[in-house]
Amino acid sequence: MIDNRLHETEQRFQDTLRLRARMHAVAENWGDKPDKKPSGNVICHLIDEFTKTPE
């Protein structure tokens, strides 16, 4: 049981590290992006860009 819990915790930790890296990258790039007005179904282009699935 402890091995399973350790594996789950490690997986969540790795997921958190990947999220942190994405957040750092996006934060660095957002300052260079021009402001855009909402269009169609997109309310905030910056948030839309962040929520895209990483390649």
Short mmCIF file of the C-alpha atoms (twelve columns), coordinates in Angstrom:
data_MODEL
# 
_entry.id   MODEL 
# 
loop_
_atom_site.group_PDB 
_atom_site.id 
_atom_site.type_symbol 
_atom_site.label_atom_id 
_atom_site.label_alt_id 
_atom_site.label_comp_id 
_atom_site.label_asym_id 
_atom_site.label_seq_id 
_atom_site.Cartn_x 
_atom_site.Cartn_y 
_atom_site.Cartn_z 
_atom_site.pdbx_PDB_model_num 
ATOM 1  C CA . MET A 1  0.000   0.000  0.000   1 
ATOM 2  C CA . ILE A 2  2.807   2.430  0.847   1 
ATOM 3  C CA . ASP A 3  4.508   1.676  -2.478  1 
ATOM 4  C CA . ASN A 4  1.335   2.613  -4.352  1 
ATOM 5  C CA . ARG A 5  0.965   5.805  -2.342  1 
ATOM 6  C CA . LEU A 6  4.605   6.695  -2.944  1 
ATOM 7  C CA . HIS A 7  4.179   6.155  -6.688  1 
ATOM 8  C CA . GLU A 8  1.041   8.359  -6.753  1 
ATOM 9  C CA . THR A 9  2.814   11.079 -4.782  1 
ATOM 10 C CA . GLU A 10 5.819   10.976 -7.101  1 
ATOM 11 C CA . GLN A 11 3.548   11.259 -10.132 1 
ATOM 12 C CA . ARG A 12 1.767   14.300 -8.672  1 
ATOM 13 C CA . PHE A 13 5.119   15.853 -7.807  1 
ATOM 14 C CA . GLN A 14 6.387   15.401 -11.379 1 
ATOM 15 C CA . ASP A 15 3.116   16.833 -12.752 1 
ATOM 16 C CA . THR A 16 3.544   19.839 -10.471 1 
ATOM 17 C CA . LEU A 17 7.115   20.378 -11.669 1 
ATOM 18 C CA . ARG A 18 5.942   20.313 -15.311 1 
ATOM 19 C CA . LEU A 19 3.156   22.777 -14.524 1 
ATOM 20 C CA . ARG A 20 5.627   25.071 -12.753 1 
ATOM 21 C CA . ALA A 21 7.956   25.003 -15.769 1 
ATOM 22 C CA . ARG A 22 5.064   25.849 -18.121 1 
ATOM 23 C CA . MET A 23 3.955   28.680 -15.858 1 
ATOM 24 C CA . HIS A 24 7.480   30.132 -15.756 1 
ATOM 25 C CA . ALA A 25 7.765   29.950 -19.556 1 
ATOM 26 C CA . VAL A 26 4.387   31.576 -20.102 1 
ATOM 27 C CA . ALA A 27 5.072   34.310 -17.546 1 
ATOM 28 C CA . GLU A 28 8.322   35.171 -19.322 1 
ATOM 29 C CA . ASN A 29 6.620   35.342 -22.724 1 
ATOM 30 C CA . TRP A 30 3.484   37.235 -21.672 1 
ATOM 31 C CA . GLY A 31 5.386   40.462 -21.133 1 
ATOM 32 C CA . ASP A 32 6.357   40.476 -24.806 1 
ATOM 33 C CA . LYS A 33 2.849   39.788 -26.121 1 
ATOM 34 C CA . PRO A 34 0.659   42.617 -27.405 1 
ATOM 35 C CA . ASP A 35 -2.760  43.154 -25.846 1 
ATOM 36 C CA . LYS A 36 -5.611  41.758 -27.928 1 
ATOM 37 C CA . LYS A 37 -9.314  42.256 -27.775 1 
ATOM 38 C CA . PRO A 38 -11.562 39.240 -27.120 1 
ATOM 39 C CA . SER A 39 -12.755 37.583 -30.305 1 
ATOM 40 C CA . GLY A 40 -15.204 34.762 -30.988 1 
ATOM 41 C CA . ASN A 41 -15.033 32.210 -28.201 1 
ATOM 42 C CA . VAL A 42 -11.710 33.495 -26.859 1 
ATOM 43 C CA . ILE A 43 -12.020 35.796 -23.861 1 
ATOM 44 C CA . CYS A 44 -8.336  36.136 -23.028 1 
ATOM 45 C CA . HIS A 45 -5.695  35.192 -25.563 1 
ATOM 46 C CA . LEU A 46 -3.045  34.848 -22.855 1 
ATOM 47 C CA . ILE A 47 -5.078  32.336 -20.861 1 
ATOM 48 C CA . ASP A 48 -6.087  30.529 -24.039 1 
ATOM 49 C CA . GLU A 49 -2.413  30.200 -24.963 1 
ATOM 50 C CA . PHE A 50 -1.519  28.846 -21.523 1 
ATOM 51 C CA . THR A 51 -4.284  26.251 -21.525 1 
ATOM 52 C CA . LYS A 52 -3.227  24.789 -24.861 1 
ATOM 53 C CA . THR A 53 -1.839  21.288 -24.568 1 
ATOM 54 C CA . PRO A 54 1.961   21.441 -24.615 1 
ATOM 55 C CA . GLU A 55 3.604   19.824 -27.616 1 
# 
